[in-house]
CSV table of C-alpha atoms and ligand atoms in Angstrom, one decimal:
chain,number,residue,atom,x,y,z
A,20,MET,CA,19.9,-2.7,7.0
A,21,GLU,CA,16.9,-2.0,8.8
A,22,LYS,CA,15.4,-4.4,11.1
A,23,LEU,CA,13.0,-6.8,9.6
A,24,ILE,CA,9.4,-6.5,10.5
A,25,ILE,CA,7.3,-9.6,10.0
A,26,THR,CA,3.8,-9.7,9.7
A,27,ALA,CA,1.7,-12.8,10.3
A,28,ALA,CA,-1.7,-13.0,8.4
A,29,ILE,CA,-3.0,-15.7,10.5
A,30,CYS,CA,-6.4,-16.4,9.2
A,31,GLY,CA,-7.7,-14.5,6.0
A,32,ALA,CA,-11.1,-14.9,4.5
A,33,GLU,CA,-10.7,-17.4,2.1
A,34,VAL,CA,-8.7,-20.4,3.3
A,35,THR,CA,-10.7,-23.0,5.3
A,36,LYS,CA,-10.0,-26.0,7.6
A,37,GLU,CA,-10.4,-28.2,4.4
A,38,HIS,CA,-7.3,-26.6,3.1
A,39,ASN,CA,-5.5,-27.0,6.5
A,40,PRO,CA,-7.4,-27.9,9.7
A,41,ASN,CA,-5.1,-25.5,11.5
A,42,VAL,CA,-6.5,-22.5,9.9
A,43,PRO,CA,-8.3,-20.7,12.9
A,44,TYR,CA,-12.1,-19.8,13.2
A,45,THR,CA,-13.0,-19.4,16.7
A,46,VAL,CA,-11.7,-16.6,19.1
A,47,GLU,CA,-9.7,-19.2,20.9
A,48,GLU,CA,-8.2,-20.6,17.8
A,49,ILE,CA,-7.4,-17.0,16.4
A,50,ALA,CA,-6.0,-15.8,19.7
A,51,ARG,CA,-3.7,-19.2,19.7
A,52,GLU,CA,-2.6,-18.5,16.3
A,53,ALA,CA,-1.6,-14.9,17.1
A,54,GLU,CA,0.3,-15.9,19.9
A,55,SER,CA,2.4,-18.6,18.2
A,56,ALA,CA,3.4,-16.0,15.5
A,57,TYR,CA,4.2,-13.3,18.0
A,58,LYS,CA,6.2,-15.6,20.1
A,59,ALA,CA,8.1,-16.6,16.9
A,60,GLY,CA,8.9,-13.1,16.4
A,61,ALA,CA,6.0,-11.6,14.4
A,62,SER,CA,5.4,-7.8,15.3
A,63,ILE,CA,2.2,-7.2,13.3
A,64,ILE,CA,-0.9,-9.4,13.0
A,65,HIS,CA,-2.9,-9.1,10.2
A,66,LEU,CA,-6.5,-10.0,11.3
A,67,HIS,CA,-9.3,-11.4,9.6
A,68,VAL,CA,-12.3,-12.8,11.9
A,69,ARG,CA,-14.7,-15.5,11.3
A,70,GLU,CA,-17.7,-17.0,13.0
A,71,ASP,CA,-17.3,-20.0,14.7
A,72,ASP,CA,-18.3,-22.2,11.4
A,73,GLY,CA,-15.5,-20.3,9.5
A,74,THR,CA,-17.8,-17.9,7.9
A,75,PRO,CA,-15.8,-14.6,7.4
A,76,THR,CA,-17.4,-11.4,8.9
A,77,GLN,CA,-16.4,-7.9,9.6
A,78,ASP,CA,-18.6,-7.6,12.6
A,79,LYS,CA,-17.1,-4.9,15.2
A,80,ALA,CA,-18.1,-7.1,18.3
A,81,ARG,CA,-16.3,-10.3,16.8
A,82,PHE,CA,-13.5,-8.2,16.0
A,83,LYS,CA,-13.5,-6.8,19.7
A,84,ALA,CA,-13.5,-10.1,21.1
A,85,CYS,CA,-10.6,-11.5,18.9
A,86,ILE,CA,-8.6,-8.4,19.5
A,87,ASP,CA,-9.1,-8.6,23.3
A,88,ALA,CA,-8.3,-12.3,23.3
A,89,ILE,CA,-5.0,-11.6,21.2
A,90,ARG,CA,-4.2,-8.7,23.3
A,91,LYS,CA,-3.9,-11.0,26.6
A,92,LEU,CA,-1.4,-13.1,24.7
A,93,CYS,CA,0.3,-10.6,22.7
A,94,PRO,CA,0.4,-7.6,24.8
A,95,ASP,CA,2.4,-5.3,22.6
A,96,ALA,CA,1.6,-6.5,19.0
A,97,ILE,CA,0.7,-4.3,16.4
A,98,ILE,CA,-2.9,-5.5,15.6
A,99,GLN,CA,-3.9,-4.6,12.0
A,100,PRO,CA,-7.3,-5.6,11.0
A,101,SER,CA,-8.4,-6.1,7.5
A,102,THR,CA,-10.8,-3.7,5.8
A,103,GLY,CA,-10.8,-6.0,2.8
A,104,GLY,CA,-12.8,-8.5,4.5
A,105,ALA,CA,-14.2,-11.0,2.0
A,106,VAL,CA,-15.3,-10.6,-1.5
A,107,GLY,CA,-18.9,-9.3,-2.0
A,108,MET,CA,-19.1,-7.3,1.6
A,109,THR,CA,-20.3,-3.7,1.5
A,110,ASP,CA,-17.8,-0.7,2.2
A,111,LEU,CA,-19.9,-0.2,5.6
A,112,GLU,CA,-19.4,-3.7,6.6
A,113,ARG,CA,-15.7,-3.8,5.8
A,114,LEU,CA,-14.9,-0.4,7.9
A,115,GLN,CA,-16.4,-1.9,11.0
A,116,SER,CA,-12.9,-3.2,11.7
A,117,THR,CA,-11.5,0.3,12.2
A,118,GLU,CA,-14.1,1.1,14.9
A,119,VAL,CA,-12.7,-1.3,17.4
A,120,GLU,CA,-11.4,0.6,20.6
A,121,GLU,CA,-8.8,-0.7,23.2
A,122,PRO,CA,-9.3,1.9,25.8
A,123,GLU,CA,-6.4,0.4,28.2
A,124,LEU,CA,-3.9,1.3,25.8
A,125,GLY,CA,-5.4,4.7,24.8
A,126,LEU,CA,-6.4,3.5,21.4
A,127,LYS,CA,-9.7,4.7,20.0
A,128,HIS,CA,-9.0,2.7,17.0
A,129,PRO,CA,-6.6,0.2,15.6
A,130,GLU,CA,-2.9,1.6,15.0
A,131,MET,CA,-3.1,0.2,11.5
A,132,ALA,CA,-5.6,-1.5,9.1
A,133,THR,CA,-5.1,-2.5,5.2
A,134,LEU,CA,-6.2,-0.2,2.5
A,135,ASP,CA,-6.5,-1.9,-0.8
A,136,CYS,CA,-6.0,0.3,-3.7
A,137,GLY,CA,-7.7,-1.3,-6.7
A,138,THR,CA,-10.3,-3.9,-8.0
A,139,CYS,CA,-8.9,-7.3,-8.9
A,140,ASN,CA,-9.8,-10.8,-9.9
A,141,PHE,CA,-9.9,-13.4,-7.1
A,142,GLY,CA,-10.2,-16.5,-9.2
A,143,GLY,CA,-13.3,-18.0,-10.7
A,144,ASP,CA,-16.0,-15.5,-10.9
A,145,GLU,CA,-14.9,-13.7,-7.9
A,146,VAL,CA,-13.9,-9.9,-8.1
A,147,PHE,CA,-12.6,-8.0,-5.2
A,148,VAL,CA,-14.2,-4.5,-5.6
A,149,ASN,CA,-12.2,-1.4,-4.7
A,150,THR,CA,-13.6,1.6,-6.4
A,151,ASP,CA,-11.9,5.0,-6.5
A,152,ASN,CA,-14.8,6.4,-4.5
A,153,THR,CA,-14.2,3.2,-1.7
A,154,ILE,CA,-10.5,4.0,-1.7
A,155,LYS,CA,-11.1,7.9,-1.2
A,156,ASN,CA,-13.6,7.0,1.5
A,157,PHE,CA,-11.6,4.5,3.5
A,158,GLY,CA,-8.5,6.7,3.1
A,159,LYS,CA,-10.4,9.5,4.3
A,160,ILE,CA,-11.9,7.6,7.5
A,161,MET,CA,-8.6,6.3,8.1
A,162,ILE,CA,-6.9,9.6,8.3
A,163,GLU,CA,-9.8,11.0,10.6
A,164,ARG,CA,-9.2,8.0,12.9
A,165,ASN,CA,-5.6,8.3,13.0
A,166,VAL,CA,-5.2,4.6,11.5
A,167,LYS,CA,-2.2,4.1,9.5
A,168,PRO,CA,-3.0,2.2,6.2
A,169,GLU,CA,-1.0,-0.7,5.0
A,170,ILE,CA,-1.6,-0.2,1.2
A,171,GLU,CA,-2.7,-3.4,-0.3
A,172,VAL,CA,-1.4,-3.4,-3.8
A,173,PHE,CA,-2.0,-6.7,-6.1
A,174,ASP,CA,-0.3,-5.2,-9.1
A,175,LYS,CA,1.5,-1.9,-10.4
A,176,GLY,CA,-1.6,-0.2,-11.4
A,177,MET,CA,-2.6,-0.3,-7.7
A,178,VAL,CA,0.7,1.4,-6.8
A,179,ASP,CA,-0.2,4.3,-9.2
A,180,ILE,CA,-3.8,4.6,-7.7
A,181,ALA,CA,-2.2,4.8,-4.3
A,182,ILE,CA,0.4,7.6,-5.3
A,183,LYS,CA,-2.6,9.4,-7.0
A,184,MET,CA,-4.8,9.1,-3.8
A,185,HIS,CA,-1.8,10.4,-2.0
A,186,LYS,CA,-1.6,13.4,-4.2
A,187,LYS,CA,-5.3,14.1,-3.7
A,188,GLY,CA,-5.1,14.1,0.2
A,189,TYR,CA,-6.6,10.6,0.8
A,190,ILE,CA,-3.4,8.8,1.9
A,191,LYS,CA,-0.6,10.5,4.0
A,192,ALA,CA,3.2,9.8,3.3
A,193,PRO,CA,5.1,8.2,4.5
A,194,MET,CA,3.3,5.4,2.8
A,195,HIS,CA,3.6,1.7,3.7
A,196,PHE,CA,2.7,-1.0,1.1
A,197,ASP,CA,2.3,-4.5,1.0
A,198,PHE,CA,2.8,-6.2,-2.3
A,199,VAL,CA,0.6,-9.0,-2.6
A,200,LEU,CA,2.1,-11.4,-5.4
A,201,GLY,CA,0.8,-14.4,-7.0
A,202,VAL,CA,-2.8,-13.3,-7.0
A,203,GLN,CA,-3.3,-10.8,-10.1
A,204,MET,CA,0.4,-10.3,-10.8
A,205,THR,CA,3.0,-13.2,-10.8
A,206,ALA,CA,5.6,-13.4,-7.9
A,207,THR,CA,9.1,-13.5,-9.5
A,208,ALA,CA,12.1,-11.4,-8.3
A,209,ARG,CA,11.7,-9.3,-11.3
A,210,ASP,CA,8.1,-8.5,-10.2
A,211,LEU,CA,9.1,-7.8,-6.8
A,212,ALA,CA,12.0,-5.4,-8.0
A,213,PHE,CA,9.5,-3.5,-10.1
A,214,MET,CA,7.2,-3.0,-7.6
A,215,VAL,CA,9.9,-1.6,-5.2
A,216,ASP,CA,11.1,0.8,-7.9
A,217,SER,CA,7.6,2.1,-8.4
A,218,ILE,CA,6.9,3.3,-5.0
A,219,PRO,CA,7.8,7.1,-3.7
A,220,ALA,CA,11.1,7.5,-2.0
A,221,GLY,CA,10.6,7.2,2.0
A,222,SER,CA,8.0,4.5,1.7
A,223,THR,CA,8.3,1.3,3.5
A,224,TRP,CA,7.1,-2.1,1.8
A,225,THR,CA,6.5,-5.7,2.9
A,226,VAL,CA,5.8,-8.4,0.5
A,227,ALA,CA,3.1,-11.3,0.6
A,228,GLY,CA,3.7,-14.2,-1.7
A,229,ILE,CA,0.9,-16.2,-2.2
A,230,GLY,CA,0.9,-19.9,-2.4
A,231,ARG,CA,4.3,-21.7,-3.2
A,232,SER,CA,5.8,-18.1,-3.9
A,233,GLN,CA,5.5,-17.3,-0.1
A,234,PHE,CA,9.0,-18.2,1.0
A,235,GLN,CA,10.8,-17.3,-2.0
A,236,MET,CA,9.3,-13.7,-1.8
A,237,ALA,CA,10.1,-13.6,1.8
A,238,ALA,CA,13.8,-14.4,1.3
A,239,ILE,CA,14.2,-12.1,-1.6
A,240,ALA,CA,12.6,-9.3,0.5
A,241,ILE,CA,14.8,-10.1,3.4
A,242,ALA,CA,18.1,-9.6,1.1
A,243,MET,CA,16.5,-6.5,-0.4
A,244,GLY,CA,15.9,-4.7,2.7
A,245,GLY,CA,12.0,-5.0,2.7
A,246,HIS,CA,9.7,-6.5,5.1
A,247,VAL,CA,7.7,-10.0,5.2
A,248,ARG,CA,4.3,-11.2,5.5
A,249,VAL,CA,3.7,-14.7,5.9
A,250,GLY,CA,1.0,-17.0,7.3
A,251,PHE,CA,-2.3,-19.1,6.3
A,252,GLU,CA,-4.2,-16.4,4.7
A,253,ASP,CA,-1.6,-16.5,1.9
A,254,ASN,CA,-0.3,-20.0,2.1
A,255,VAL,CA,-1.0,-23.0,4.0
A,256,TYR,CA,2.2,-25.3,3.3
A,257,ILE,CA,5.3,-25.1,5.5
A,258,LYS,CA,6.8,-27.1,2.4
A,259,LYS,CA,5.8,-28.6,-0.6
A,260,GLY,CA,2.9,-30.9,0.3
A,261,VAL,CA,3.2,-30.5,4.1
A,262,PRO,CA,0.5,-28.5,5.6
A,263,GLY,CA,1.7,-26.0,8.2
A,264,GLU,CA,1.2,-26.7,12.0
A,265,SER,CA,0.7,-23.2,13.1
A,266,ASN,CA,1.5,-19.5,11.8
A,267,GLY,CA,4.2,-19.5,14.3
A,268,GLN,CA,6.1,-22.2,12.3
A,269,PHE,CA,6.1,-19.9,9.3
A,270,VAL,CA,7.2,-17.2,11.1
A,271,GLU,CA,10.2,-19.4,12.7
A,272,LYS,CA,11.1,-20.2,9.1
A,273,VAL,CA,11.3,-16.4,8.0
A,274,VAL,CA,13.5,-15.7,11.4
A,275,ARG,CA,15.8,-18.7,10.3
A,276,ILE,CA,16.5,-17.4,6.8
A,277,ALA,CA,16.9,-13.8,8.1
A,278,LYS,CA,19.6,-14.9,10.7
A,279,GLU,CA,21.4,-16.8,8.1
A,280,VAL,CA,21.8,-13.9,6.1
A,281,GLY,CA,22.5,-11.6,9.1
A,282,ARG,CA,19.0,-9.5,9.2
A,283,GLU,CA,17.8,-8.8,12.8
A,284,ILE,CA,14.1,-9.0,13.7
A,285,ALA,CA,12.3,-5.9,14.7
A,286,THR,CA,10.5,-5.9,18.0
A,287,PRO,CA,6.9,-4.3,18.0
A,288,ALA,CA,8.3,-1.4,19.5
A,289,GLU,CA,11.1,-1.0,16.7
A,290,ALA,CA,8.4,-1.8,14.0
A,291,ARG,CA,6.5,1.2,15.4
A,292,GLU,CA,9.3,3.2,15.0
A,293,ILE,CA,10.0,2.1,11.2
A,294,LEU,CA,6.5,2.6,10.5
A,295,GLY,CA,6.1,6.0,12.1
A,296,LEU,CA,3.7,4.8,14.7
A,297,LYS,CA,3.2,6.2,18.2
A,298,PRO,CA,5.0,4.1,20.8
A,299,LEU,CA,2.2,2.2,22.8
A,300,SER,CA,1.1,3.7,26.0
A,301,LYS,CA,0.4,1.1,28.9
B,9,KMH,N1,-10.0,-11.3,1.5
B,9,KMH,C1,-9.8,-10.4,0.6
B,9,KMH,C2,-10.8,-10.2,-0.5
B,9,KMH,C3,-7.2,-7.0,3.1
B,9,KMH,O1,-7.1,-7.8,4.1
B,9,KMH,O2,-7.0,-6.0,2.9
B,9,KMH,C4,-9.2,-9.0,0.9
B,9,KMH,C5,-8.1,-9.2,1.5
B,9,KMH,C6,-7.3,-8.0,1.7
B,9,KMH,O3,-7.5,-10.3,2.0
B,10,ZN,ZN1,-6.1,-9.9,4.4
Protein backbone atom coordinates (compact mmCIF):
# COMPACT_ATOMS: atom_id res chain seq x y z
CA MET A 1 0.00 0.00 0.00
CA GLU A 2 1.13 3.56 -0.74
CA LYS A 3 2.74 5.37 2.18
CA LEU A 4 0.41 7.50 4.29
CA ILE A 5 0.36 11.27 3.84
CA ILE A 6 -0.68 13.01 7.05
CA THR A 7 -1.96 16.55 6.81
CA ALA A 8 -2.17 18.68 9.94
CA ALA A 9 -4.87 21.35 9.87
CA ILE A 10 -3.39 23.21 12.79
CA CYS A 11 -5.56 26.25 13.24
CA GLY A 12 -8.65 26.71 11.05
CA ALA A 13 -10.79 29.80 11.08
CA GLU A 14 -13.64 28.77 13.35
CA VAL A 15 -12.16 27.13 16.46
CA THR A 16 -11.02 29.41 19.28
CA LYS A 17 -9.04 29.28 22.50
CA GLU A 18 -12.41 28.98 24.26
CA HIS A 19 -12.77 25.59 22.58
CA ASN A 20 -9.18 24.65 23.42
CA PRO A 21 -6.54 27.06 24.78
CA ASN A 22 -3.90 25.38 22.59
CA VAL A 23 -5.51 26.63 19.36
CA PRO A 24 -2.80 28.88 17.84
CA TYR A 25 -3.37 32.53 16.90
CA THR A 26 0.00 34.34 16.90
CA VAL A 27 2.79 33.72 14.40
CA GLU A 28 4.83 32.03 17.13
CA GLU A 29 1.94 29.81 18.20
CA ILE A 30 1.17 28.83 14.61
CA ALA A 31 4.83 27.95 13.99
CA ARG A 32 4.94 25.96 17.26
CA GLU A 33 1.87 23.93 16.27
CA ALA A 34 3.19 23.31 12.75
CA GLU A 35 6.49 22.10 14.18
CA SER A 36 4.80 19.72 16.61
CA ALA A 37 2.78 18.16 13.78
CA TYR A 38 5.77 18.00 11.41
CA LYS A 39 8.01 16.37 13.99
CA ALA A 40 5.32 13.79 14.69
CA GLY A 41 5.05 12.83 11.00
CA ALA A 42 2.83 15.31 9.16
CA SER A 43 4.14 16.12 5.69
CA ILE A 44 1.48 18.73 4.83
CA ILE A 45 0.54 21.72 6.95
CA HIS A 46 -2.90 23.02 6.00
CA LEU A 47 -2.68 26.66 6.99
CA HIS A 48 -5.15 29.30 8.10
CA VAL A 49 -3.81 32.39 9.85
CA ARG A 50 -5.21 34.68 12.52
CA GLU A 51 -4.60 38.10 13.95
CA ASP A 52 -3.10 38.00 17.45
CA ASP A 53 -6.63 38.27 18.93
CA GLY A 54 -7.77 35.22 16.99
CA THR A 55 -9.63 36.99 14.17
CA PRO A 56 -9.24 34.95 10.97
CA THR A 57 -7.49 36.79 8.13
CA GLN A 58 -6.29 36.03 4.62
CA ASP A 59 -3.86 38.95 4.70
CA LYS A 60 -0.88 38.19 2.47
CA ALA A 61 1.67 39.72 4.87
CA ARG A 62 0.33 37.63 7.75
CA PHE A 63 0.55 34.48 5.64
CA LYS A 64 4.10 35.39 4.65
CA ALA A 65 5.09 35.91 8.29
CA CYS A 66 3.57 32.57 9.31
CA ILE A 67 5.02 30.65 6.35
CA ASP A 68 8.50 32.07 7.03
CA ALA A 69 8.23 31.16 10.72
CA ILE A 70 7.02 27.64 9.88
CA ARG A 71 9.73 27.16 7.28
CA LYS A 72 12.47 27.77 9.86
CA LEU A 73 11.16 24.85 11.93
CA CYS A 74 9.82 22.59 9.16
CA PRO A 75 12.33 23.00 6.32
CA ASP A 76 10.77 20.59 3.82
CA ALA A 77 7.08 20.55 4.82
CA ILE A 78 4.44 21.07 2.14
CA ILE A 79 2.70 24.23 3.25
CA GLN A 80 -0.86 24.30 1.96
CA PRO A 81 -2.60 27.63 2.60
CA SER A 82 -6.37 27.79 2.72
CA THR A 83 -8.22 29.73 0.05
CA GLY A 84 -11.42 29.06 1.95
CA GLY A 85 -10.53 31.49 4.71
CA ALA A 86 -13.57 32.19 6.86
CA VAL A 87 -17.26 32.46 6.02
CA GLY A 88 -18.08 35.88 4.55
CA MET A 89 -14.68 36.75 3.08
CA THR A 90 -14.52 37.97 -0.52
CA ASP A 91 -12.85 35.95 -3.27
CA LEU A 92 -10.08 38.54 -3.60
CA GLU A 93 -9.35 38.38 0.12
CA ARG A 94 -9.29 34.60 0.02
CA LEU A 95 -6.91 34.36 -2.93
CA GLN A 96 -4.16 36.38 -1.20
CA SER A 97 -2.82 33.20 0.38
CA THR A 98 -1.76 31.94 -3.07
CA GLU A 99 0.40 35.03 -3.63
CA VAL A 100 3.04 34.27 -1.02
CA GLU A 101 6.55 33.66 -2.38
CA GLU A 102 9.40 31.68 -0.87
CA PRO A 103 12.28 32.82 -3.09
CA GLU A 104 14.88 30.86 -1.09
CA LEU A 105 13.14 27.68 -2.27
CA GLY A 106 12.42 28.92 -5.78
CA LEU A 107 8.69 29.06 -5.00
CA LYS A 108 6.79 31.95 -6.58
CA HIS A 109 3.59 30.60 -5.07
CA PRO A 110 2.71 27.89 -2.54
CA GLU A 111 3.04 24.34 -3.83
CA MET A 112 -0.57 23.59 -2.90
CA ALA A 113 -3.70 25.39 -1.71
CA THR A 114 -7.27 24.35 -1.06
CA LEU A 115 -9.99 24.72 -3.70
CA ASP A 116 -13.49 24.41 -2.24
CA CYS A 117 -15.82 23.00 -4.87
CA GLY A 118 -19.26 24.07 -3.72
CA THR A 119 -21.42 25.98 -1.28
CA CYS A 120 -22.41 24.48 2.04
CA ASN A 121 -24.11 25.18 5.36
CA PHE A 122 -21.70 25.95 8.17
CA GLY A 123 -24.06 25.86 11.15
CA GLY A 124 -26.59 28.43 12.34
CA ASP A 125 -27.05 31.05 9.63
CA GLU A 126 -23.53 30.61 8.24
CA VAL A 127 -23.17 29.64 4.59
CA PHE A 128 -19.75 29.01 3.04
CA VAL A 129 -20.25 30.34 -0.49
CA ASN A 130 -18.40 28.94 -3.49
CA THR A 131 -20.33 29.69 -6.67
CA ASP A 132 -19.43 28.11 -9.99
CA ASN A 133 -17.77 31.39 -11.02
CA THR A 134 -15.69 31.44 -7.83
CA ILE A 135 -14.53 27.88 -8.44
CA LYS A 136 -13.67 28.63 -12.09
CA ASN A 137 -11.76 31.76 -11.09
CA PHE A 138 -9.83 30.04 -8.29
CA GLY A 139 -9.12 27.00 -10.52
CA LYS A 140 -7.82 29.17 -13.37
CA ILE A 141 -5.60 31.22 -11.06
CA MET A 142 -4.20 28.09 -9.44
CA ILE A 143 -3.31 26.66 -12.86
CA GLU A 144 -1.63 29.95 -13.85
CA ARG A 145 0.30 30.03 -10.56
CA ASN A 146 1.18 26.34 -10.68
CA VAL A 147 -0.50 25.70 -7.32
CA LYS A 148 -1.81 22.13 -6.93
CA PRO A 149 -5.35 22.26 -5.55
CA GLU A 150 -6.48 20.12 -2.68
CA ILE A 151 -10.10 19.88 -3.75
CA GLU A 152 -12.20 20.25 -0.60
CA VAL A 153 -15.54 18.51 -0.94
CA PHE A 154 -18.15 18.50 1.80
CA ASP A 155 -20.57 16.18 -0.02
CA LYS A 156 -20.88 14.08 -3.17
CA GLY A 157 -22.38 16.96 -5.19
CA MET A 158 -19.11 18.81 -4.76
CA VAL A 159 -17.21 15.85 -6.23
CA ASP A 160 -19.47 16.17 -9.29
CA ILE A 161 -18.79 19.90 -9.50
CA ALA A 162 -15.02 19.24 -9.34
CA ILE A 163 -15.29 16.69 -12.17
CA LYS A 164 -17.33 19.18 -14.23
CA MET A 165 -14.67 21.86 -13.58
CA HIS A 166 -11.95 19.43 -14.63
CA LYS A 167 -13.80 18.69 -17.89
CA LYS A 168 -14.07 22.44 -18.57
CA GLY A 169 -10.32 22.88 -18.01
CA TYR A 170 -10.35 24.64 -14.61
CA ILE A 171 -8.75 21.78 -12.65
CA LYS A 172 -5.96 19.54 -13.90
CA ALA A 173 -5.74 15.77 -13.39
CA PRO A 174 -4.65 13.88 -11.44
CA MET A 175 -6.93 15.50 -8.89
CA HIS A 176 -6.36 15.34 -5.15
CA PHE A 177 -9.52 15.38 -3.00
CA ASP A 178 -10.09 16.12 0.67
CA PHE A 179 -13.38 14.62 1.86
CA VAL A 180 -14.56 16.82 4.71
CA LEU A 181 -17.08 14.61 6.46
CA GLY A 182 -19.26 15.63 9.37
CA VAL A 183 -20.14 19.21 8.38
CA GLN A 184 -22.80 18.91 5.69
CA MET A 185 -22.61 15.17 5.06
CA THR A 186 -22.39 12.58 7.83
CA ALA A 187 -19.13 10.76 8.55
CA THR A 188 -19.61 6.99 8.37
CA ALA A 189 -17.66 4.22 6.69
CA ARG A 190 -20.43 4.02 4.09
CA ASP A 191 -20.17 7.76 3.36
CA LEU A 192 -16.40 7.55 2.94
CA ALA A 193 -16.61 4.49 0.67
CA PHE A 194 -19.23 6.28 -1.47
CA MET A 195 -17.02 9.35 -1.82
CA VAL A 196 -13.97 7.25 -2.72
CA ASP A 197 -16.03 5.39 -5.34
CA SER A 198 -17.15 8.69 -6.86
CA ILE A 199 -13.78 10.20 -7.80
CA PRO A 200 -12.00 9.58 -11.11
CA ALA A 201 -9.46 6.76 -11.37
CA GLY A 202 -5.95 8.04 -10.78
CA SER A 203 -7.06 10.64 -8.20
CA THR A 204 -5.63 10.71 -4.69
CA TRP A 205 -7.68 11.42 -1.58
CA THR A 206 -7.51 12.28 2.06
CA VAL A 207 -10.24 12.49 4.68
CA ALA A 208 -10.92 15.11 7.32
CA GLY A 209 -13.41 13.75 9.82
CA ILE A 210 -14.96 16.55 11.84
CA GLY A 211 -15.35 16.39 15.60
CA ARG A 212 -15.61 12.96 17.14
CA SER A 213 -15.39 11.28 13.74
CA GLN A 214 -11.80 12.48 13.22
CA PHE A 215 -9.92 9.39 14.37
CA GLN A 216 -12.61 6.97 13.16
CA MET A 217 -12.35 8.37 9.62
CA ALA A 218 -8.55 8.35 9.93
CA ALA A 219 -8.51 4.66 10.90
CA ILE A 220 -10.80 3.69 8.02
CA ALA A 221 -8.78 5.73 5.51
CA ILE A 222 -5.54 4.15 6.71
CA ALA A 223 -6.99 0.69 6.06
CA MET A 224 -8.44 1.72 2.68
CA GLY A 225 -5.17 3.14 1.36
CA GLY A 226 -6.24 6.79 1.45
CA HIS A 227 -4.59 9.63 3.30
CA VAL A 228 -5.52 11.44 6.52
CA ARG A 229 -6.00 14.96 7.83
CA VAL A 230 -6.19 15.71 11.53
CA GLY A 231 -5.78 18.82 13.66
CA PHE A 232 -7.48 21.50 15.70
CA GLU A 233 -9.28 22.93 12.65
CA ASP A 234 -11.47 19.83 12.56
CA ASN A 235 -11.46 18.57 16.16
CA VAL A 236 -10.07 19.83 19.47
CA TYR A 237 -10.28 16.61 21.53
CA ILE A 238 -7.64 13.88 21.60
CA LYS A 239 -10.29 11.59 23.06
CA LYS A 240 -13.78 12.05 24.43
CA GLY A 241 -13.82 15.09 26.73
CA VAL A 242 -10.01 15.51 26.76
CA PRO A 243 -8.74 18.61 24.93
CA GLY A 244 -5.70 17.98 22.72
CA GLU A 245 -2.36 19.32 23.95
CA SER A 246 -1.00 19.99 20.47
CA ASN A 247 -1.54 19.13 16.84
CA GLY A 248 1.51 16.90 17.18
CA GLN A 249 -0.36 14.75 19.69
CA PHE A 250 -3.08 14.15 17.07
CA VAL A 251 -0.51 13.25 14.42
CA GLU A 252 1.22 10.87 16.86
CA LYS A 253 -2.09 9.07 17.37
CA VAL A 254 -2.53 8.63 13.60
CA VAL A 255 1.05 7.37 13.30
CA ARG A 256 0.37 4.81 16.07
CA ILE A 257 -2.77 3.52 14.31
CA ALA A 258 -0.95 3.36 10.96
CA LYS A 259 2.00 1.47 12.44
CA GLU A 260 -0.32 -1.05 14.13
CA VAL A 261 -1.83 -1.96 10.76
CA GLY A 262 1.44 -1.88 8.84
CA ARG A 263 1.07 1.39 6.94
CA GLU A 264 4.25 3.43 6.63
CA ILE A 265 4.29 7.20 6.91
CA ALA A 266 5.29 9.33 3.91
CA THR A 267 8.04 11.90 4.33
CA PRO A 268 7.43 15.29 2.69
CA ALA A 269 9.57 14.19 -0.28
CA GLU A 270 7.51 10.99 -0.64
CA ALA A 271 4.28 12.97 -0.29
CA ARG A 272 5.42 15.24 -3.14
CA GLU A 273 6.03 12.18 -5.30
CA ILE A 274 2.60 10.69 -4.51
CA LEU A 275 0.89 14.01 -5.26
CA GLY A 276 2.88 14.74 -8.41
CA LEU A 277 4.59 17.83 -6.99
CA LYS A 278 8.11 18.80 -8.00
CA PRO A 279 10.86 18.01 -5.49
CA LEU A 280 11.73 20.97 -3.31
CA SER A 281 14.89 22.74 -4.48
CA LYS A 282 17.18 24.05 -1.78
N1 LIG B 1 -13.14 27.93 7.20
C1 LIG B 1 -14.04 27.47 6.19
C2 LIG B 1 -15.08 28.53 5.89
C3 LIG B 1 -10.54 25.60 3.35
O1 LIG B 1 -9.62 25.70 4.15
O2 LIG B 1 -10.38 25.70 2.14
C4 LIG B 1 -13.35 27.10 4.94
C5 LIG B 1 -12.29 26.10 5.06
C6 LIG B 1 -11.95 25.38 3.83
O3 LIG B 1 -11.68 25.88 6.08
ZN1 LIG C 1 -9.24 24.92 6.15
